[in-house]
Amino acid sequence: MTMICTTGSQEWEEEAVCVIMCASVKYNIRGPALIPRMKTKHRIYYITLFSIVLLGLIATGMFQFWPHSIESSSDWNVEKRSVRDVPVVRLPADSPSPERGDLSCRMHTCFDVYRCGFNPKNKIKVYIYSLKKYVDDAGVPVSNTISREYNELLTAISDSDYYTDDITRACLFVPSIDVLNQNTLRIKETAQALGQLSRWDRGTNHLLFNMLPGGPPDYNTALDVPRDRALLAGGGFSTWTYRQGYDVSIPVYSPLSAEVDLPEKGPGPRRYFLLSSQMAIHPEYREDLDALQARHGESVLVLDKCTNLSEGVLWVRKRCREHQVYDYPQVLQEATFCVVLRGARLGQAVLSDVLRASCVPVVIADSYILPFSEVLDWKRASVVVPEEKISDVYGILQSIPQRQIEEMQRQKWSSVSNPLFLPLIPPQSQGFTAIVLTYDRVESLFRVITEVSKVPSLSKLLVVWNNQNKNPPEDSLWPKIRVPLKVVRTAENKLSNRFFPYDEIETEAVLAIDDDIIMLTSDELQFGYEVRRFQTCLPTHLATMLSRAGGAVVRAENQGPLPPRPGSREGSTFASSPPAAWPCSQRGPEVLSAEEAARRRPYSCVPRYKSFHARTLLSSPVFTEIQSLQVQGSWNKPLRGRSTLLDASIAG
Amino acid sequence: MQSWRRKSLWLALSASWLLVLLRVFPLLRLAVPARPWVGAPQGWPRWLDAELLQSFSQPGELPEDDPQPPQAPRGGSCDWGACFDVSKCRGGGLKVFVYPVAGPISDTHRGILASIESSRSRSVSPDEACLLLLLSLEAPTGECSPVPQQWNGGRNHLVLSLHSAFCPQTFHLGQAMVAKASPTVDTFRPGFDVALPLLPEAHPLRGGAPGRLGQHSPHPGVPLLALAEERGGWRTAVPDSSACPWDGRCEQDRGPEQTHPGATLPNATFCLIPGHRPDALHFLQALQAGCIPVLLSPRWELPFSEVIDWTKAAIVADERLPFQVLAALQEMPPTRVLALRQQTQFLWDAYFSSVEKVIHTTLEIIQDRIFGASAHPSLLWNSPPGALLALPTFSTSPLDFPFYHLQRGSRPVGRFSALIWVGAPGQPPLKLIQAVAGSQHCAQILVLWSSEKPPPPRWPKTTVPLTVLEGQRKVSDRFFPHRAISTDAVLSLDAQSSLTTSEVDFAFVVWQNFPERMVGFLTWSHFWDEARGGWGYTAERANEFSVVLTSAALYHRYYHTLFTHSLPKALRALADEAPTCVDILMNSLVAAVTKLPPLKVPYGKQHLEARPPLAPGGPESQLPAQDCINRMAAEFGYMPLVSSRLRLDPVLFKDPVSVLRKKYRSLEKP
């Protein structure tokens, strides 16, 4: 039976019938031992009934699962049609056309943010118009219906979280009219086609993608199709046409390197120092480059179109220097720097090839807006040289130190990771907040409170009462001290409660201390605070901050009460923590052991920032162990609502 | 029989039920169209012939782009490549010519001239100049300066107007770059013009007030929002602090609203600034106060937007969505608030706090454009201490500087170079050389011979290379970036210094942890002398110190470059006049850059007994020495020195454990 279940529905049915028949035939001959003896017709009846019920059950089960298996296959989900079958729209010759692009557009003038209210997952919603074929009055198509790249682009949007099929909820609208290449379309009619889109509304919130703008003879640097307020993601913007903060500059897609698999190549010196691989270079510039090659010999390679290739060789994949033939784009990997020179258009597809080959691009295209320059710092991955200086390019590149070249080759955009980067020495007047974690050792607790309250820089004392079964002592029993004292009752008995960012902590510095640390003198604590104040070994991770305790203090923990050190206690010439074992030097696996120590450490002076920031720090992979150790979900549940503040304020 | 009939009826029923189940369901499924889930998004169709679609460009269209001749500048529009002639800018430094102004010179004008003078640029004649600067100042109404002779259509000109608008009626700006305060986005030419901050009338010329941020994270109970008002005031919404400091409920009951017409600096976490141009004045106030500026659809270009990444310090929001903005601010994670707050302070201190800094930043931006490949990377502009103090002539790689190690989690590698300065007596410091050469971290020893006597021909044999450099008998020569210094760390020594190998070793380990600070053995401290009404300093041993003596100190070699190329000439001359001043100057320089005090490491008593440290000026030189610190403070515009109460010792220093367990044993010798 189980085997049957796995086959298709039609066969399954026939085989099921066969089994019923076989069963009855079998019985007629010998009679199965399993079926109790009874009248023949009754037996037949029961067997048949049993089989039918069983089959019914199986069938029901199968229908339960069947639709899901169909669902998961993608061809059921999305329509499968041919591009040739799309509906045809006839554009009358006098249909309205949008106005020319508005150069003064900015997000707050031309973009309608009110349409972007619906954005679950913090992602705006993008709608794609369905594909149509536009023809003019005479039935001549306006453009190619859609190119392969534009289809891929729209598929990518459709597969992303940004996509919506609900036009009323969309924030951005992407027309399916393909304007990637201006040469393949009729400008006026394409504009008319844009104008009749159902939500066009002067192009507000519409996004057009274009890679090859302009056409002969003047080659505009932005799409010539009148588009009114529509946003343009274009390749080859110049500073004159780019609307800062509104348009997006994109790279020109290069089919050449997309089809070729280039091996990874690490940084380091390469065979050629400078390479020019473009074929259409203005004669003036080619002269300059040839002069460079003549002057610097082997280290400069200037390639050109091949003239004598045999039949059947794809000429776009070959570049030549005199009679030597090179494979393109593989040759790019042989060079440290690759020239990306402006042609008629500013955006050159060779930039994509060069970056893929991890060759450092030398961009020689005045006024070109580099792709995604709004968010990328191109200075760190490329060299921009003015067109005027093309003959000096070799000297300019020679002056770049090798280390910088390697960083450029890696195209590594490292970022600042230190959360506290501003050197700030807080005023001493601010003082620190002491947090005493206690369970029920009231006597010892009171001694600690009395001792800590003698420290001149103490500004507030916070007692974290970790015992849920017992109430803290009466107000009148607490020691009378000169600073405000507050008691926080916690909902759960956890060691990590001491690191919760309580609102009562108003100072940057926090002293975490256990209720049994009675051997510390107020001088030692005051010094610990001073260390923290001046100590700007900036924390890069939690362990650092925990061990940032005043150094003298750490030793106290290891060796019990501090022996009196003659000469070290006058003034503040206390010895401090050792740089050899300085927390900043602890990275990698050491962090965990330090953390382990920190967990057992009876007290430490930490910045308030730590508790403030703990969630982020804990999320780094190094801290997984700590997370399981001490967090156990407590960071995620705000204690604020549950902690009851017992105001045992014994203010001085 | 009846039962049999009933049973057959049941059988028939069941059989038909099964048939219905098997037959009807597939039929039903066929009847329902191909989309069984009504709610699922339809998506872009997968075309059957997707593989057959043509590419957007014909093969060869991309590489076969028409070659185009170099473009001539387009009418009216200018950009860097088209309108600036870099051919005149060859040679070191930025060559600037400033047009003299006819008529009386105002204080502001004089200040600006002085700050151009003190910048790294060089003043030259108008014919040689790479950049011609035309200052536009508040002239009496209707009076505009005439077109200067060398105008040349404005080519290579920078028209700088700090406060006022430039007179457009007299001449067309043409190809001149415009540096003006908060230009509107429509007229601003990115990459060509320079956007300046809108400075208040009484902005300090130099020095400038420090940022007001007292602590890193916002003080609990501080109001969330301050709203910029007309006439330069701020309105803060003070929530009932106990009820909802950071909760969402605050927007309903905002509590009593307070207006501070007098107070100019807001005290809040975020400062809402409307987008109109006059409100740009509020922007700098918020920056100084450490209040994160929230700009509501600004119509003006943010200052120095070409190089400063404002996304790290300010928030640009849409004014049409006030409630979303409010909600977003309330939900902003504390880490981001922390980072934004710190960045506002850094930017204020680095680029905006004085007119001088604004002018220097403007010139630095233009210099970056000219030198292209050797310009500051964005990291240097956007992290402390800022691009004005990270000279690209030294290096453009962040790791060569002392400042970026902590941020990137790295530490300087390599060893140190000992630089021994031999002054007037001219005795070769043989004992010192042996002590330093014995250190495992020593890479080379450089002797800077500045004595009248010729250096001895023979030097002791050492394990590390020893080089003798001929000095120029000037004290400032000690901090010249000599080419021979090959390591990041420099151990500066005097011929009279005495040190042990252990001390040097330990100091180097400390320096590796704090590469941006000076690590020294002997200290002085500065103080405010009420009686004399000026600064003073003392060599007396106190609980605080702010200066480490450069006769024995470890620091990064970059400070040599800064000392020689960034410190005003007047101060360097001061060092040559009064030799004791050089310690103060070097320490001030490092403190001004890092805002941190130097570090002290242990120094054996035996040295002190053998030769007491140099007091700051004997009785005869007391006056110039004290004068030095005051002149230094005047030149900086404030007192850069920072006091510290900290000394770093090895872990087991003076601990009651076996001496054999201690790494730096000789430090504890009595």
mmCIF file of N, CA and C in Angstrom, chain B residues 43-79:
data_model
loop_
_atom_site.group_PDB
_atom_site.id
_atom_site.type_symbol
_atom_site.label_atom_id
_atom_site.label_comp_id
_atom_site.label_asym_id
_atom_site.label_seq_id
_atom_site.Cartn_x
_atom_site.Cartn_y
_atom_site.Cartn_z
ATOM 1 N N GLY B 43 3.917 38.504 -8.706
ATOM 2 C CA GLY B 43 5.305 38.610 -9.125
ATOM 3 C C GLY B 43 5.460 38.840 -10.606
ATOM 4 N N TRP B 44 6.678 39.140 -10.946
ATOM 5 C CA TRP B 44 7.016 39.341 -12.354
ATOM 6 C C TRP B 44 7.028 37.977 -13.020
ATOM 7 N N PRO B 45 6.402 37.842 -14.188
ATOM 8 C CA PRO B 45 6.295 36.504 -14.785
ATOM 9 C C PRO B 45 7.649 35.939 -15.202
ATOM 10 N N ARG B 46 7.761 34.608 -15.112
ATOM 11 C CA ARG B 46 8.945 33.933 -15.679
ATOM 12 C C ARG B 46 8.622 33.644 -17.137
ATOM 13 N N TRP B 47 9.217 34.402 -18.003
ATOM 14 C CA TRP B 47 8.889 34.251 -19.418
ATOM 15 C C TRP B 47 9.439 32.941 -19.940
ATOM 16 N N LEU B 48 8.631 32.313 -20.770
ATOM 17 C CA LEU B 48 9.079 31.047 -21.353
ATOM 18 C C LEU B 48 10.312 31.272 -22.217
ATOM 19 N N ASP B 49 10.333 32.426 -22.873
ATOM 20 C CA ASP B 49 11.441 32.669 -23.794
ATOM 21 C C ASP B 49 12.460 33.654 -23.209
ATOM 22 N N ALA B 50 12.578 33.628 -21.861
ATOM 23 C CA ALA B 50 13.488 34.579 -21.208
ATOM 24 C C ALA B 50 14.913 34.415 -21.719
ATOM 25 N N GLU B 51 15.278 33.150 -22.001
ATOM 26 C CA GLU B 51 16.651 32.906 -22.449
ATOM 27 C C GLU B 51 16.898 33.478 -23.845
ATOM 28 N N LEU B 52 15.810 33.629 -24.574
ATOM 29 C CA LEU B 52 15.971 34.065 -25.964
ATOM 30 C C LEU B 52 15.954 35.570 -26.115
ATOM 31 N N LEU B 53 15.690 36.278 -25.005
ATOM 32 C CA LEU B 53 15.610 37.731 -25.103
ATOM 33 C C LEU B 53 16.955 38.307 -25.496
ATOM 34 N N GLN B 54 16.877 39.438 -26.189
ATOM 35 C CA GLN B 54 18.115 40.075 -26.623
ATOM 36 C C GLN B 54 18.726 40.868 -25.481
ATOM 37 N N SER B 55 20.041 41.043 -25.552
ATOM 38 C CA SER B 55 20.709 41.878 -24.570
ATOM 39 C C SER B 55 20.375 43.344 -24.851
ATOM 40 N N PHE B 56 20.544 44.195 -23.824
ATOM 41 C CA PHE B 56 20.179 45.607 -24.022
ATOM 42 C C PHE B 56 21.129 46.321 -24.970
ATOM 43 N N SER B 57 22.314 45.751 -25.120
ATOM 44 C CA SER B 57 23.249 46.394 -26.041
ATOM 45 C C SER B 57 23.679 45.373 -27.069
ATOM 46 N N GLN B 58 23.931 45.840 -28.255
ATOM 47 C CA GLN B 58 24.425 44.949 -29.298
ATOM 48 C C GLN B 58 25.837 44.513 -28.921
ATOM 49 N N PRO B 59 26.241 43.286 -29.318
ATOM 50 C CA PRO B 59 27.613 42.894 -29.010
ATOM 51 C C PRO B 59 28.573 43.899 -29.624
ATOM 52 N N GLY B 60 29.474 44.382 -28.830
ATOM 53 C CA GLY B 60 30.438 45.347 -29.347
ATOM 54 C C GLY B 60 29.977 46.778 -29.229
ATOM 55 N N GLU B 61 28.737 46.989 -28.846
ATOM 56 C CA GLU B 61 28.282 48.369 -28.731
ATOM 57 C C GLU B 61 28.963 49.066 -27.557
ATOM 58 N N LEU B 62 29.137 48.287 -26.478
ATOM 59 C CA LEU B 62 29.748 48.895 -25.297
ATOM 60 C C LEU B 62 31.207 49.248 -25.524
ATOM 61 N N PRO B 63 32.046 48.310 -25.962
ATOM 62 C CA PRO B 63 33.436 48.702 -26.173
ATOM 63 C C PRO B 63 33.617 49.624 -27.368
ATOM 64 N N GLU B 64 32.690 49.607 -28.300
ATOM 65 C CA GLU B 64 32.863 50.387 -29.523
ATOM 66 C C GLU B 64 32.214 51.763 -29.439
ATOM 67 N N ASP B 65 32.059 52.240 -28.247
ATOM 68 C CA ASP B 65 31.531 53.556 -28.018
ATOM 69 C C ASP B 65 32.287 54.583 -28.858
ATOM 70 N N ASP B 66 31.568 55.560 -29.388
ATOM 71 C CA ASP B 66 32.222 56.584 -30.206
ATOM 72 C C ASP B 66 33.267 57.334 -29.406
ATOM 73 N N PRO B 67 34.448 57.485 -29.951
ATOM 74 C CA PRO B 67 35.397 58.330 -29.225
ATOM 75 C C PRO B 67 34.940 59.777 -29.323
ATOM 76 N N GLN B 68 35.191 60.493 -28.265
ATOM 77 C CA GLN B 68 34.706 61.869 -28.204
ATOM 78 C C GLN B 68 35.865 62.774 -27.816
ATOM 79 N N PRO B 69 35.993 63.898 -28.473
ATOM 80 C CA PRO B 69 37.098 64.803 -28.103
ATOM 81 C C PRO B 69 36.874 65.381 -26.715
ATOM 82 N N PRO B 70 37.939 65.907 -26.122
ATOM 83 C CA PRO B 70 37.779 66.530 -24.811
ATOM 84 C C PRO B 70 36.711 67.606 -24.873
ATOM 85 N N GLN B 71 35.936 67.675 -23.824
ATOM 86 C CA GLN B 71 34.798 68.584 -23.850
ATOM 87 C C GLN B 71 35.197 69.974 -23.397
ATOM 88 N N ALA B 72 34.608 70.927 -24.025
ATOM 89 C CA ALA B 72 34.793 72.305 -23.575
ATOM 90 C C ALA B 72 33.768 72.562 -22.466
ATOM 91 N N PRO B 73 34.094 73.471 -21.553
ATOM 92 C CA PRO B 73 33.132 73.756 -20.488
ATOM 93 C C PRO B 73 31.814 74.259 -21.062
ATOM 94 N N ARG B 74 30.759 73.760 -20.492
ATOM 95 C CA ARG B 74 29.454 74.164 -20.995
ATOM 96 C C ARG B 74 29.075 75.518 -20.425
ATOM 97 N N GLY B 75 28.284 76.223 -21.168
ATOM 98 C CA GLY B 75 27.907 77.585 -20.772
ATOM 99 C C GLY B 75 27.314 77.633 -19.378
ATOM 100 N N GLY B 76 27.893 78.456 -18.531
ATOM 101 C CA GLY B 76 27.316 78.672 -17.196
ATOM 102 C C GLY B 76 27.712 77.600 -16.210
ATOM 103 N N SER B 77 27.653 76.355 -16.612
ATOM 104 C CA SER B 77 27.956 75.276 -15.678
ATOM 105 C C SER B 77 29.449 75.028 -15.606
ATOM 106 N N CYS B 78 29.900 74.738 -14.421
ATOM 107 C CA CYS B 78 31.317 74.490 -14.251
ATOM 108 C C CYS B 78 31.509 73.274 -13.380
ATOM 109 N N ASP B 79 32.542 72.544 -13.628
ATOM 110 C CA ASP B 79 32.939 71.558 -12.644
ATOM 111 C C ASP B 79 34.448 71.531 -12.584
#
